[in-house]
mmCIF file of C-alpha atoms and ligand atoms in Angstrom:
data_model
loop_
_atom_site.group_PDB
_atom_site.id
_atom_site.type_symbol
_atom_site.label_atom_id
_atom_site.label_comp_id
_atom_site.label_asym_id
_atom_site.label_seq_id
_atom_site.Cartn_x
_atom_site.Cartn_y
_atom_site.Cartn_z
ATOM 1 C CA MET A 1 56.648 76.299 58.856
ATOM 2 C CA ASN A 2 53.257 76.254 60.495
ATOM 3 C CA LEU A 3 52.302 79.935 60.312
ATOM 4 C CA GLU A 4 49.968 79.630 63.282
ATOM 5 C CA SER A 5 52.960 78.963 65.507
ATOM 6 C CA PHE A 6 54.468 82.231 64.219
ATOM 7 C CA THR A 7 51.425 84.416 64.891
ATOM 8 C CA GLY A 8 51.095 82.732 68.297
ATOM 9 C CA PHE A 9 54.728 83.529 69.058
ATOM 10 C CA VAL A 10 54.284 87.206 68.090
ATOM 11 C CA LYS A 11 51.165 87.505 70.255
ATOM 12 C CA GLU A 12 53.143 86.170 73.209
ATOM 13 C CA LEU A 13 55.820 88.814 72.546
ATOM 14 C CA TYR A 14 53.167 91.546 72.555
ATOM 15 C CA PRO A 15 50.513 90.294 74.984
ATOM 16 C CA GLY A 16 47.071 91.867 75.239
ATOM 17 C CA GLN A 17 46.940 93.217 71.663
ATOM 18 C CA ASP A 18 44.256 92.073 69.224
ATOM 19 C CA PHE A 19 46.288 93.319 66.295
ATOM 20 C CA VAL A 20 50.063 93.609 66.635
ATOM 21 C CA PRO A 21 51.285 96.533 64.493
ATOM 22 C CA LEU A 22 54.577 96.558 62.582
ATOM 23 C CA HIS A 23 56.095 99.412 64.558
ATOM 24 C CA ALA A 24 54.324 101.594 67.111
ATOM 25 C CA PRO A 25 56.104 104.446 68.912
ATOM 26 C CA VAL A 26 56.545 104.298 72.692
ATOM 27 C CA PHE A 27 56.694 107.300 75.045
ATOM 28 C CA ARG A 28 58.199 106.319 78.371
ATOM 29 C CA GLY A 29 60.381 109.294 79.216
ATOM 30 C CA ASN A 30 60.120 113.061 79.528
ATOM 31 C CA GLU A 31 57.840 113.621 76.523
ATOM 32 C CA LYS A 32 54.882 115.015 78.483
ATOM 33 C CA LYS A 33 57.086 117.132 80.710
ATOM 34 C CA TYR A 34 58.886 118.731 77.765
ATOM 35 C CA LEU A 35 55.633 119.240 75.842
ATOM 36 C CA SER A 36 54.108 121.007 78.863
ATOM 37 C CA GLU A 37 57.123 123.271 78.880
ATOM 38 C CA CYS A 38 56.463 124.154 75.216
ATOM 39 C CA ILE A 39 52.826 125.021 75.944
ATOM 40 C CA ASP A 40 53.481 126.860 79.206
ATOM 41 C CA SER A 41 56.210 128.946 77.580
ATOM 42 C CA THR A 42 54.145 129.443 74.342
ATOM 43 C CA PHE A 43 57.217 128.303 72.364
ATOM 44 C CA VAL A 44 55.470 125.716 70.200
ATOM 45 C CA SER A 45 56.812 126.876 66.846
ATOM 46 C CA TYR A 46 60.383 127.509 65.675
ATOM 47 C CA VAL A 47 61.720 129.349 68.711
ATOM 48 C CA GLY A 48 62.662 127.581 71.954
ATOM 49 C CA ARG A 49 65.375 125.510 73.578
ATOM 50 C CA PHE A 50 64.491 122.060 72.294
ATOM 51 C CA VAL A 51 65.614 122.252 68.646
ATOM 52 C CA GLY A 52 69.167 123.183 69.619
ATOM 53 C CA GLU A 53 69.296 120.595 72.401
ATOM 54 C CA PHE A 54 67.902 117.852 70.165
ATOM 55 C CA GLU A 55 70.498 118.701 67.515
ATOM 56 C CA ALA A 56 73.297 118.634 70.091
ATOM 57 C CA ALA A 57 72.139 115.286 71.523
ATOM 58 C CA THR A 58 72.031 113.811 68.015
ATOM 59 C CA ALA A 59 75.485 115.116 67.104
ATOM 60 C CA ALA A 60 76.886 113.685 70.345
ATOM 61 C CA TYR A 61 75.260 110.285 69.858
ATOM 62 C CA THR A 62 76.185 109.837 66.178
ATOM 63 C CA GLY A 63 79.626 111.402 66.444
ATOM 64 C CA SER A 64 78.723 113.841 63.675
ATOM 65 C CA LYS A 65 80.263 117.284 64.197
ATOM 66 C CA TYR A 66 77.032 119.019 63.197
ATOM 67 C CA ALA A 67 73.365 118.035 63.162
ATOM 68 C CA ILE A 68 70.652 120.247 61.648
ATOM 69 C CA ALA A 69 66.994 119.415 62.350
ATOM 70 C CA THR A 70 64.364 119.499 59.587
ATOM 71 C CA ALA A 71 60.602 118.999 59.212
ATOM 72 C CA ASN A 72 61.053 115.420 57.966
ATOM 73 C CA GLY A 73 63.602 113.013 56.507
ATOM 74 C CA THR A 74 62.590 113.516 52.887
ATOM 75 C CA LEU A 75 63.257 117.261 53.139
ATOM 76 C CA ALA A 76 66.535 116.596 54.947
ATOM 77 C CA LEU A 77 67.575 114.505 51.944
ATOM 78 C CA HIS A 78 66.419 117.178 49.493
ATOM 79 C CA THR A 79 68.513 119.746 51.381
ATOM 80 C CA ALA A 80 71.539 117.428 51.563
ATOM 81 C CA LEU A 81 71.431 116.864 47.790
ATOM 82 C CA ILE A 82 71.290 120.631 47.161
ATOM 83 C CA LEU A 83 74.265 121.103 49.497
ATOM 84 C CA ALA A 84 76.164 118.326 47.716
ATOM 85 C CA GLY A 85 75.862 120.434 44.541
ATOM 86 C CA VAL A 86 73.325 118.344 42.642
ATOM 87 C CA LYS A 87 72.201 120.139 39.477
ATOM 88 C CA ALA A 88 69.295 119.576 37.100
ATOM 89 C CA ASN A 89 69.991 116.623 34.774
ATOM 90 C CA ASP A 90 72.643 115.101 37.015
ATOM 91 C CA GLU A 91 72.388 111.389 37.605
ATOM 92 C CA ILE A 92 72.307 110.284 41.217
ATOM 93 C CA ILE A 93 73.118 106.689 42.123
ATOM 94 C CA CYS A 94 70.693 105.060 44.565
ATOM 95 C CA PRO A 95 69.395 101.559 45.168
ATOM 96 C CA ALA A 96 66.324 100.441 43.199
ATOM 97 C CA LEU A 97 65.255 98.703 46.394
ATOM 98 C CA THR A 98 64.442 101.607 48.722
ATOM 99 C CA PHE A 99 61.562 103.635 50.107
ATOM 100 C CA VAL A 100 60.268 106.059 47.470
ATOM 101 C CA ALA A 101 61.495 109.127 49.424
ATOM 102 C CA THR A 102 65.107 108.397 48.382
ATOM 103 C CA ALA A 103 64.246 108.667 44.694
ATOM 104 C CA ASN A 104 61.709 111.480 45.194
ATOM 105 C CA ALA A 105 64.328 113.741 46.790
ATOM 106 C CA ILE A 106 66.455 113.218 43.659
ATOM 107 C CA SER A 107 63.504 114.320 41.509
ATOM 108 C CA TYR A 108 63.026 117.463 43.633
ATOM 109 C CA CYS A 109 66.468 118.528 42.334
ATOM 110 C CA ASN A 110 65.367 117.790 38.750
ATOM 111 C CA ALA A 111 68.033 115.096 38.738
ATOM 112 C CA ILE A 112 67.621 111.521 37.532
ATOM 113 C CA PRO A 113 68.174 108.408 39.613
ATOM 114 C CA LEU A 114 70.639 105.788 38.373
ATOM 115 C CA PHE A 115 69.312 102.648 40.016
ATOM 116 C CA CYS A 116 71.814 100.159 41.340
ATOM 117 C CA ASP A 117 71.341 96.556 42.433
ATOM 118 C CA SER A 118 71.413 95.437 46.071
ATOM 119 C CA GLU A 119 73.197 92.524 47.705
ATOM 120 C CA ARG A 120 71.498 89.728 49.567
ATOM 121 C CA ASP A 121 73.218 89.863 52.939
ATOM 122 C CA THR A 122 72.796 93.600 53.708
ATOM 123 C CA MET A 123 69.822 94.279 51.357
ATOM 124 C CA GLY A 124 71.740 97.498 50.520
ATOM 125 C CA LEU A 125 73.725 98.827 47.549
ATOM 126 C CA ASP A 126 75.906 96.172 45.900
ATOM 127 C CA VAL A 127 79.197 98.074 45.890
ATOM 128 C CA GLU A 128 81.079 95.591 43.721
ATOM 129 C CA LYS A 129 78.387 95.632 41.064
ATOM 130 C CA LEU A 130 78.405 99.435 41.162
ATOM 131 C CA GLU A 131 82.192 99.469 40.783
ATOM 132 C CA THR A 132 82.070 97.189 37.752
ATOM 133 C CA TYR A 133 79.289 99.307 36.209
ATOM 134 C CA LEU A 134 81.202 102.564 36.729
ATOM 135 C CA GLU A 135 84.407 101.056 35.317
ATOM 136 C CA LYS A 136 82.590 99.986 32.176
ATOM 137 C CA ASN A 137 80.235 102.900 31.617
ATOM 138 C CA THR A 138 81.811 106.144 32.814
ATOM 139 C CA TRP A 139 84.711 108.492 32.103
ATOM 140 C CA LEU A 140 86.136 111.571 33.827
ATOM 141 C CA ASN A 141 85.857 114.835 31.849
ATOM 142 C CA ASP A 142 88.477 117.602 31.983
ATOM 143 C CA LYS A 143 86.723 119.129 35.007
ATOM 144 C CA GLY A 144 87.185 115.814 36.800
ATOM 145 C CA GLU A 145 83.472 115.014 36.690
ATOM 146 C CA CYS A 146 82.204 111.473 36.277
ATOM 147 C CA ILE A 147 80.248 111.209 33.009
ATOM 148 C CA HIS A 148 77.876 108.348 32.214
ATOM 149 C CA SER A 149 78.892 107.297 28.683
ATOM 150 C CA ILE A 150 75.467 105.804 27.892
ATOM 151 C CA THR A 151 73.468 108.963 28.726
ATOM 152 C CA ASN A 152 76.206 111.631 28.669
ATOM 153 C CA ARG A 153 74.957 112.980 31.980
ATOM 154 C CA ARG A 154 77.113 113.837 34.989
ATOM 155 C CA ILE A 155 76.998 111.381 37.904
ATOM 156 C CA SER A 156 77.557 113.694 40.868
ATOM 157 C CA VAL A 157 76.299 111.923 43.979
ATOM 158 C CA CYS A 158 75.645 108.419 45.313
ATOM 159 C CA VAL A 159 72.905 107.871 47.933
ATOM 160 C CA PRO A 160 73.332 104.543 49.732
ATOM 161 C CA MET A 161 70.432 103.579 52.020
ATOM 162 C CA HIS A 162 70.869 101.387 55.107
ATOM 163 C CA THR A 163 67.913 99.042 54.668
ATOM 164 C CA PHE A 164 65.923 98.452 57.885
ATOM 165 C CA GLY A 165 69.076 99.520 59.778
ATOM 166 C CA HIS A 166 71.541 97.098 58.094
ATOM 167 C CA PRO A 167 74.610 99.139 57.095
ATOM 168 C CA VAL A 168 75.906 99.202 53.536
ATOM 169 C CA LYS A 169 79.607 98.237 53.207
ATOM 170 C CA MET A 170 80.668 101.847 53.618
ATOM 171 C CA ASP A 171 84.479 101.561 53.515
ATOM 172 C CA LYS A 172 84.437 99.972 50.077
ATOM 173 C CA LEU A 173 81.682 102.331 48.864
ATOM 174 C CA MET A 174 83.643 105.414 49.963
ATOM 175 C CA GLU A 175 86.739 104.089 48.206
ATOM 176 C CA VAL A 176 84.861 103.488 44.930
ATOM 177 C CA CYS A 177 82.990 106.811 45.010
ATOM 178 C CA ASN A 178 86.188 108.753 45.803
ATOM 179 C CA ARG A 179 87.912 107.067 42.874
ATOM 180 C CA PHE A 180 85.107 108.091 40.498
ATOM 181 C CA HIS A 181 84.783 111.631 41.947
ATOM 182 C CA ILE A 182 81.261 110.964 43.226
ATOM 183 C CA LEU A 183 80.124 112.509 46.528
ATOM 184 C CA VAL A 184 78.290 110.310 49.022
ATOM 185 C CA VAL A 185 75.071 111.429 50.764
ATOM 186 C CA GLU A 186 73.772 108.678 53.051
ATOM 187 C CA ASP A 187 70.083 108.002 53.469
ATOM 188 C CA ALA A 188 70.331 106.815 57.081
ATOM 189 C CA ALA A 189 66.605 107.454 57.658
ATOM 190 C CA GLU A 190 66.180 103.899 58.980
ATOM 191 C CA SER A 191 69.479 103.445 60.765
ATOM 192 C CA LEU A 192 69.722 105.653 63.855
ATOM 193 C CA GLY A 193 71.662 103.407 66.252
ATOM 194 C CA SER A 194 73.334 101.346 63.482
ATOM 195 C CA PHE A 195 77.116 101.314 63.160
ATOM 196 C CA TYR A 196 79.558 100.092 60.526
ATOM 197 C CA LYS A 197 83.001 99.216 61.918
ATOM 198 C CA GLY A 198 82.183 101.252 65.019
ATOM 199 C CA LYS A 199 81.193 104.413 63.128
ATOM 200 C CA HIS A 200 77.595 105.593 63.049
ATOM 201 C CA THR A 201 75.735 105.268 59.736
ATOM 202 C CA GLY A 202 75.115 108.640 58.120
ATOM 203 C CA THR A 203 78.581 109.922 59.112
ATOM 204 C CA PHE A 204 80.693 108.341 56.333
ATOM 205 C CA GLY A 205 79.544 110.509 53.435
ATOM 206 C CA LYS A 206 79.843 114.271 52.943
ATOM 207 C CA LEU A 207 76.327 114.463 54.373
ATOM 208 C CA GLY A 208 73.827 112.031 55.846
ATOM 209 C CA ILE A 209 70.205 112.222 56.926
ATOM 210 C CA LEU A 210 67.983 110.677 59.602
ATOM 211 C CA SER A 211 64.190 110.443 59.880
ATOM 212 C CA TYR A 212 61.922 110.642 62.916
ATOM 213 C CA ASN A 213 58.680 109.637 61.237
ATOM 214 C CA GLY A 214 56.178 107.964 63.569
ATOM 215 C CA ASN A 215 57.247 104.449 62.591
ATOM 216 C CA LYS A 216 61.005 104.948 62.925
ATOM 217 C CA THR A 217 63.200 103.829 65.864
ATOM 218 C CA ILE A 218 62.463 107.115 67.642
ATOM 219 C CA THR A 219 60.005 109.781 66.542
ATOM 220 C CA THR A 220 59.337 113.507 66.740
ATOM 221 C CA GLY A 221 55.887 113.077 65.221
ATOM 222 C CA GLY A 222 57.477 114.034 61.934
ATOM 223 C CA GLY A 223 61.045 115.210 61.605
ATOM 224 C CA GLY A 224 64.468 114.711 60.123
ATOM 225 C CA MET A 225 68.137 115.551 60.651
ATOM 226 C CA ILE A 226 71.052 116.450 58.417
ATOM 227 C CA LEU A 227 74.472 115.189 59.559
ATOM 228 C CA THR A 228 77.798 116.579 58.398
ATOM 229 C CA ASP A 229 81.328 117.208 59.652
ATOM 230 C CA ASP A 230 81.742 120.166 57.302
ATOM 231 C CA GLU A 231 81.242 123.488 59.090
ATOM 232 C CA ALA A 232 80.457 125.468 55.944
ATOM 233 C CA LEU A 233 77.863 122.916 54.809
ATOM 234 C CA ALA A 234 76.320 122.843 58.282
ATOM 235 C CA LYS A 235 75.935 126.624 58.232
ATOM 236 C CA ARG A 236 74.418 126.515 54.764
ATOM 237 C CA ALA A 237 72.075 123.706 55.835
ATOM 238 C CA LYS A 238 70.716 125.858 58.665
ATOM 239 C CA HIS A 239 70.536 128.901 56.382
ATOM 240 C CA ILE A 240 68.612 127.407 53.465
ATOM 241 C CA THR A 241 66.240 125.375 55.673
ATOM 242 C CA THR A 242 65.275 128.577 57.525
ATOM 243 C CA THR A 243 64.258 130.734 54.499
ATOM 244 C CA ALA A 244 67.827 131.982 53.862
ATOM 245 C CA LYS A 245 67.242 135.020 56.042
ATOM 246 C CA VAL A 246 70.168 137.336 56.629
ATOM 247 C CA PRO A 247 70.434 138.055 60.371
ATOM 248 C CA HIS A 248 69.150 141.523 61.220
ATOM 249 C CA PRO A 249 67.206 142.893 64.215
ATOM 250 C CA TRP A 250 64.186 143.829 62.052
ATOM 251 C CA GLU A 251 64.788 143.841 58.269
ATOM 252 C CA PHE A 252 63.552 140.952 56.110
ATOM 253 C CA VAL A 253 66.395 140.243 53.740
ATOM 254 C CA HIS A 254 66.822 136.788 52.186
ATOM 255 C CA ASP A 255 69.917 136.198 50.067
ATOM 256 C CA GLU A 256 68.746 133.201 48.009
ATOM 257 C CA THR A 257 65.713 130.982 47.468
ATOM 258 C CA GLY A 258 65.404 129.388 50.873
ATOM 259 C CA TYR A 259 63.066 126.762 52.233
ATOM 260 C CA ASN A 260 60.931 126.518 55.327
ATOM 261 C CA TYR A 261 62.079 123.037 56.290
ATOM 262 C CA ARG A 262 62.401 123.618 60.046
ATOM 263 C CA LEU A 263 61.494 121.230 62.820
ATOM 264 C CA THR A 264 59.174 122.727 65.454
ATOM 265 C CA ASN A 265 60.118 123.123 69.112
ATOM 266 C CA VAL A 266 57.229 120.718 69.866
ATOM 267 C CA GLY A 267 58.706 118.027 67.623
ATOM 268 C CA ALA A 268 62.167 118.570 69.055
ATOM 269 C CA ALA A 269 60.794 118.366 72.623
ATOM 270 C CA ILE A 270 59.470 114.873 71.871
ATOM 271 C CA GLY A 271 62.700 114.029 70.053
ATOM 272 C CA LEU A 272 64.917 115.047 72.969
ATOM 273 C CA ALA A 273 62.860 112.898 75.360
ATOM 274 C CA GLN A 274 63.122 109.998 72.888
ATOM 275 C CA MET A 275 66.904 110.438 72.564
ATOM 276 C CA GLU A 276 67.221 110.056 76.340
ATOM 277 C CA LYS A 277 65.660 106.583 75.925
ATOM 278 C CA LEU A 278 67.425 105.539 72.728
ATOM 279 C CA ASP A 279 69.873 103.068 74.300
ATOM 280 C CA GLU A 280 67.089 101.423 76.276
ATOM 281 C CA TYR A 281 64.952 101.090 73.135
ATOM 282 C CA LEU A 282 67.847 99.686 71.116
ATOM 283 C CA ASN A 283 68.483 97.050 73.804
ATOM 284 C CA SER A 284 64.825 96.074 73.697
ATOM 285 C CA LYS A 285 64.956 95.769 69.896
ATOM 286 C CA ARG A 286 68.113 93.661 70.011
ATOM 287 C CA ASP A 287 66.535 91.344 72.575
ATOM 288 C CA LEU A 288 63.508 90.980 70.276
ATOM 289 C CA ALA A 289 65.741 90.175 67.291
ATOM 290 C CA ASP A 290 67.528 87.499 69.354
ATOM 291 C CA ARG A 291 64.169 85.912 70.177
ATOM 292 C CA TYR A 292 63.119 85.915 66.528
ATOM 293 C CA ALA A 293 66.485 84.445 65.496
ATOM 294 C CA THR A 294 66.010 81.580 67.957
ATOM 295 C CA PHE A 295 62.422 81.066 66.847
ATOM 296 C CA PHE A 296 63.288 80.815 63.133
ATOM 297 C CA LYS A 297 66.426 78.718 63.669
ATOM 298 C CA ASN A 298 66.053 75.329 61.961
ATOM 299 C CA SER A 299 62.936 76.504 60.086
ATOM 300 C CA ASP A 300 62.529 77.017 56.322
ATOM 301 C CA ILE A 301 62.184 80.775 56.897
ATOM 302 C CA HIS A 302 65.401 82.793 57.020
ATOM 303 C CA PHE A 303 65.585 85.542 59.666
ATOM 304 C CA VAL A 304 67.963 88.371 58.705
ATOM 305 C CA THR A 305 70.680 89.103 61.290
ATOM 306 C CA GLU A 306 73.568 91.548 61.352
ATOM 307 C CA GLN A 307 76.694 91.042 59.253
ATOM 308 C CA PRO A 308 80.251 91.019 60.611
ATOM 309 C CA ASP A 309 81.612 94.565 61.195
ATOM 310 C CA THR A 310 78.119 95.935 61.770
ATOM 311 C CA LYS A 311 75.902 96.782 64.701
ATOM 312 C CA VAL A 312 72.301 96.871 63.551
ATOM 313 C CA ASN A 313 69.520 98.842 65.262
ATOM 314 C CA TYR A 314 66.952 96.171 64.239
ATOM 315 C CA TRP A 315 64.522 98.937 63.357
ATOM 316 C CA LEU A 316 62.330 96.553 61.332
ATOM 317 C CA ASN A 317 63.013 92.849 61.612
ATOM 318 C CA CYS A 318 62.630 90.866 58.435
ATOM 319 C CA VAL A 319 62.446 87.351 57.092
ATOM 320 C CA ILE A 320 63.229 85.922 53.658
ATOM 321 C CA LEU A 321 60.632 83.508 52.268
ATOM 322 C CA LYS A 322 61.254 80.785 49.691
ATOM 323 C CA ASP A 323 59.639 82.583 46.741
ATOM 324 C CA ARG A 324 56.949 85.124 45.826
ATOM 325 C CA GLU A 325 54.191 82.568 46.307
ATOM 326 C CA GLU A 326 55.295 81.813 49.880
ATOM 327 C CA ARG A 327 55.574 85.550 50.478
ATOM 328 C CA GLU A 328 51.933 86.037 49.452
ATOM 329 C CA ALA A 329 50.807 83.147 51.654
ATOM 330 C CA PHE A 330 52.774 84.528 54.623
ATOM 331 C CA LEU A 331 51.362 88.070 54.169
ATOM 332 C CA LYS A 332 47.823 86.787 53.771
ATOM 333 C CA PHE A 333 47.879 84.522 56.804
ATOM 334 C CA THR A 334 49.604 86.887 59.228
ATOM 335 C CA ASN A 335 47.607 90.018 58.329
ATOM 336 C CA GLY A 336 44.416 87.964 58.510
ATOM 337 C CA ASN A 337 45.365 86.650 61.946
ATOM 338 C CA GLY A 338 46.149 89.751 63.949
ATOM 339 C CA VAL A 339 49.833 90.158 63.107
ATOM 340 C CA MET A 340 50.805 93.001 60.816
ATOM 341 C CA THR A 341 53.474 92.187 58.248
ATOM 342 C CA ARG A 342 54.490 94.062 55.094
ATOM 343 C CA PRO A 343 56.516 93.209 52.003
ATOM 344 C CA ILE A 344 59.679 95.128 51.157
ATOM 345 C CA TRP A 345 59.162 97.919 48.599
ATOM 346 C CA THR A 346 58.380 97.568 44.912
ATOM 347 C CA LEU A 347 61.571 98.359 42.976
ATOM 348 C CA MET A 348 61.762 102.066 42.105
ATOM 349 C CA ASN A 349 62.332 101.449 38.384
ATOM 350 C CA LYS A 350 58.867 99.851 38.189
ATOM 351 C CA LEU A 351 57.127 103.017 39.406
ATOM 352 C CA ASN A 352 55.659 105.118 36.650
ATOM 353 C CA MET A 353 57.703 108.241 37.369
ATOM 354 C CA PHE A 354 61.025 106.365 37.337
ATOM 355 C CA LYS A 355 60.501 103.814 34.588
ATOM 356 C CA HIS A 356 62.789 105.620 32.122
ATOM 357 C CA ALA A 357 65.646 106.024 34.589
ATOM 358 C CA PRO A 358 68.908 104.202 33.834
ATOM 359 C CA ALA A 359 69.754 101.149 35.911
ATOM 360 C CA THR A 360 72.308 98.411 36.410
ATOM 361 C CA ASN A 361 71.172 94.818 36.249
ATOM 362 C CA LEU A 362 68.754 94.447 39.191
ATOM 363 C CA ASP A 363 68.535 90.667 39.649
ATOM 364 C CA THR A 364 69.254 90.590 43.371
ATOM 365 C CA ALA A 365 66.971 93.527 44.139
ATOM 366 C CA GLN A 366 64.202 91.646 42.319
ATOM 367 C CA TRP A 367 65.084 88.464 44.234
ATOM 368 C CA LEU A 368 64.721 90.401 47.493
ATOM 369 C CA GLU A 369 61.490 92.116 46.407
ATOM 370 C CA ASP A 370 59.987 88.666 45.829
ATOM 371 C CA ARG A 371 60.901 87.345 49.277
ATOM 372 C CA VAL A 372 61.501 89.908 52.038
ATOM 373 C CA VAL A 373 58.760 90.592 54.588
ATOM 374 C CA ASN A 374 58.879 92.797 57.704
ATOM 375 C CA ILE A 375 57.513 91.426 60.953
ATOM 376 C CA PRO A 376 56.449 93.268 64.140
ATOM 377 C CA SER A 377 59.358 95.170 65.646
ATOM 378 C CA SER A 378 58.063 97.729 68.167
ATOM 379 C CA VAL A 379 60.002 98.373 71.358
ATOM 380 C CA ARG A 380 58.531 96.091 74.017
HETATM 381 C C1 PLP B 1 61.442 107.078 56.395
HETATM 382 C C2 PLP B 1 62.360 107.182 55.230
HETATM 383 C C3 PLP B 1 62.647 108.408 54.594
HETATM 384 C C4 PLP B 1 61.926 109.693 54.804
HETATM 385 O O1 PLP B 1 61.568 110.038 55.995
HETATM 386 P P1 PLP B 1 60.304 110.978 56.314
HETATM 387 O O2 PLP B 1 60.699 111.538 57.619
HETATM 388 O O3 PLP B 1 59.122 110.066 56.388
HETATM 389 O O4 PLP B 1 60.180 112.011 55.255
HETATM 390 C C5 PLP B 1 63.611 108.437 53.610
HETATM 391 N N1 PLP B 1 64.248 107.334 53.214
HETATM 392 C C6 PLP B 1 63.979 106.134 53.773
HETATM 393 C C7 PLP B 1 64.734 104.955 53.294
HETATM 394 C C8 PLP B 1 63.023 106.012 54.775
HETATM 395 O O5 PLP B 1 62.767 104.807 55.298
#
């Protein structure tokens, strides 16, 4: 493909911009109004109406019974892993092909990632490969825990991640993890607005998390959310993310080591305004994806579209190039010609801090790392 025709096409999609970013936030609703309310009322910190209303709006939209706001998505995942009972030296299954926050949150628990391969069509966890690996390399001890026979460590939790909003095959994953007594905590940081078989991502596992970083589908500046249907876990999530303080009119009593992982009223004010626009933004993103799909049709560049049974939020659109060399040429030309593009992540097992972690064969993840590039995807 003539890459000039691509950069020209993107500049027509986003007219009047010298440099088209990958994903810029848009504020077209009640953001300023709600922020003024925060300032006028002085409730800019942890007290105020917006956190509760943002949580309620998120629970209603996702169909999760409970939603607990946090300072960012990484800390939401850290909290969710604690609540799932992760202990030091546990092994936690996650894809090798993910943003580093997934694996970092595992390290915060002093646990060790067990990196799994991804599949080509969803770019997410390859459930069949995981199943085969678990069948071959694990056993259940007398407490019913899944033990990795190569390392002798307990495998307690699996963290699937819905890459760029494309859902992992969650029905099969839940079936496999249930069979091996492994809890599921979904990293749905990228997939607000994505559904698998009509159910929102992040609501299949025991817990799930969302992110509202500035480059995500909607933003709170920085923020995250924990999703769960379990009332006791929801209460504990609120408790440990708010310093584990025992309610009392004046005494400071904290009944365990808690965290200050709260979202501010200011962040939640922006988030609530963004939630009111979510459907409109998702429609805009779907329209953009349709245009890209038409543009790349009959070209030698593959544009990634949603799989059967899924509804994708098209957070970040992506293309698959022929090989690593074509990927480099594509990145060089586009970034040099006013169109921001970025490669998918370096596999986690290649990063210094994770190079000793156990892993399945990672051929497809490597194949994807060599070829996948994100292209501009902001709401228009
Ligand atoms: C954005 C993201 C996170 C973390 O979110 P923050 O809010 O930036 O901490 C976690 N996992 C994945 C896959 C992400 O893309």
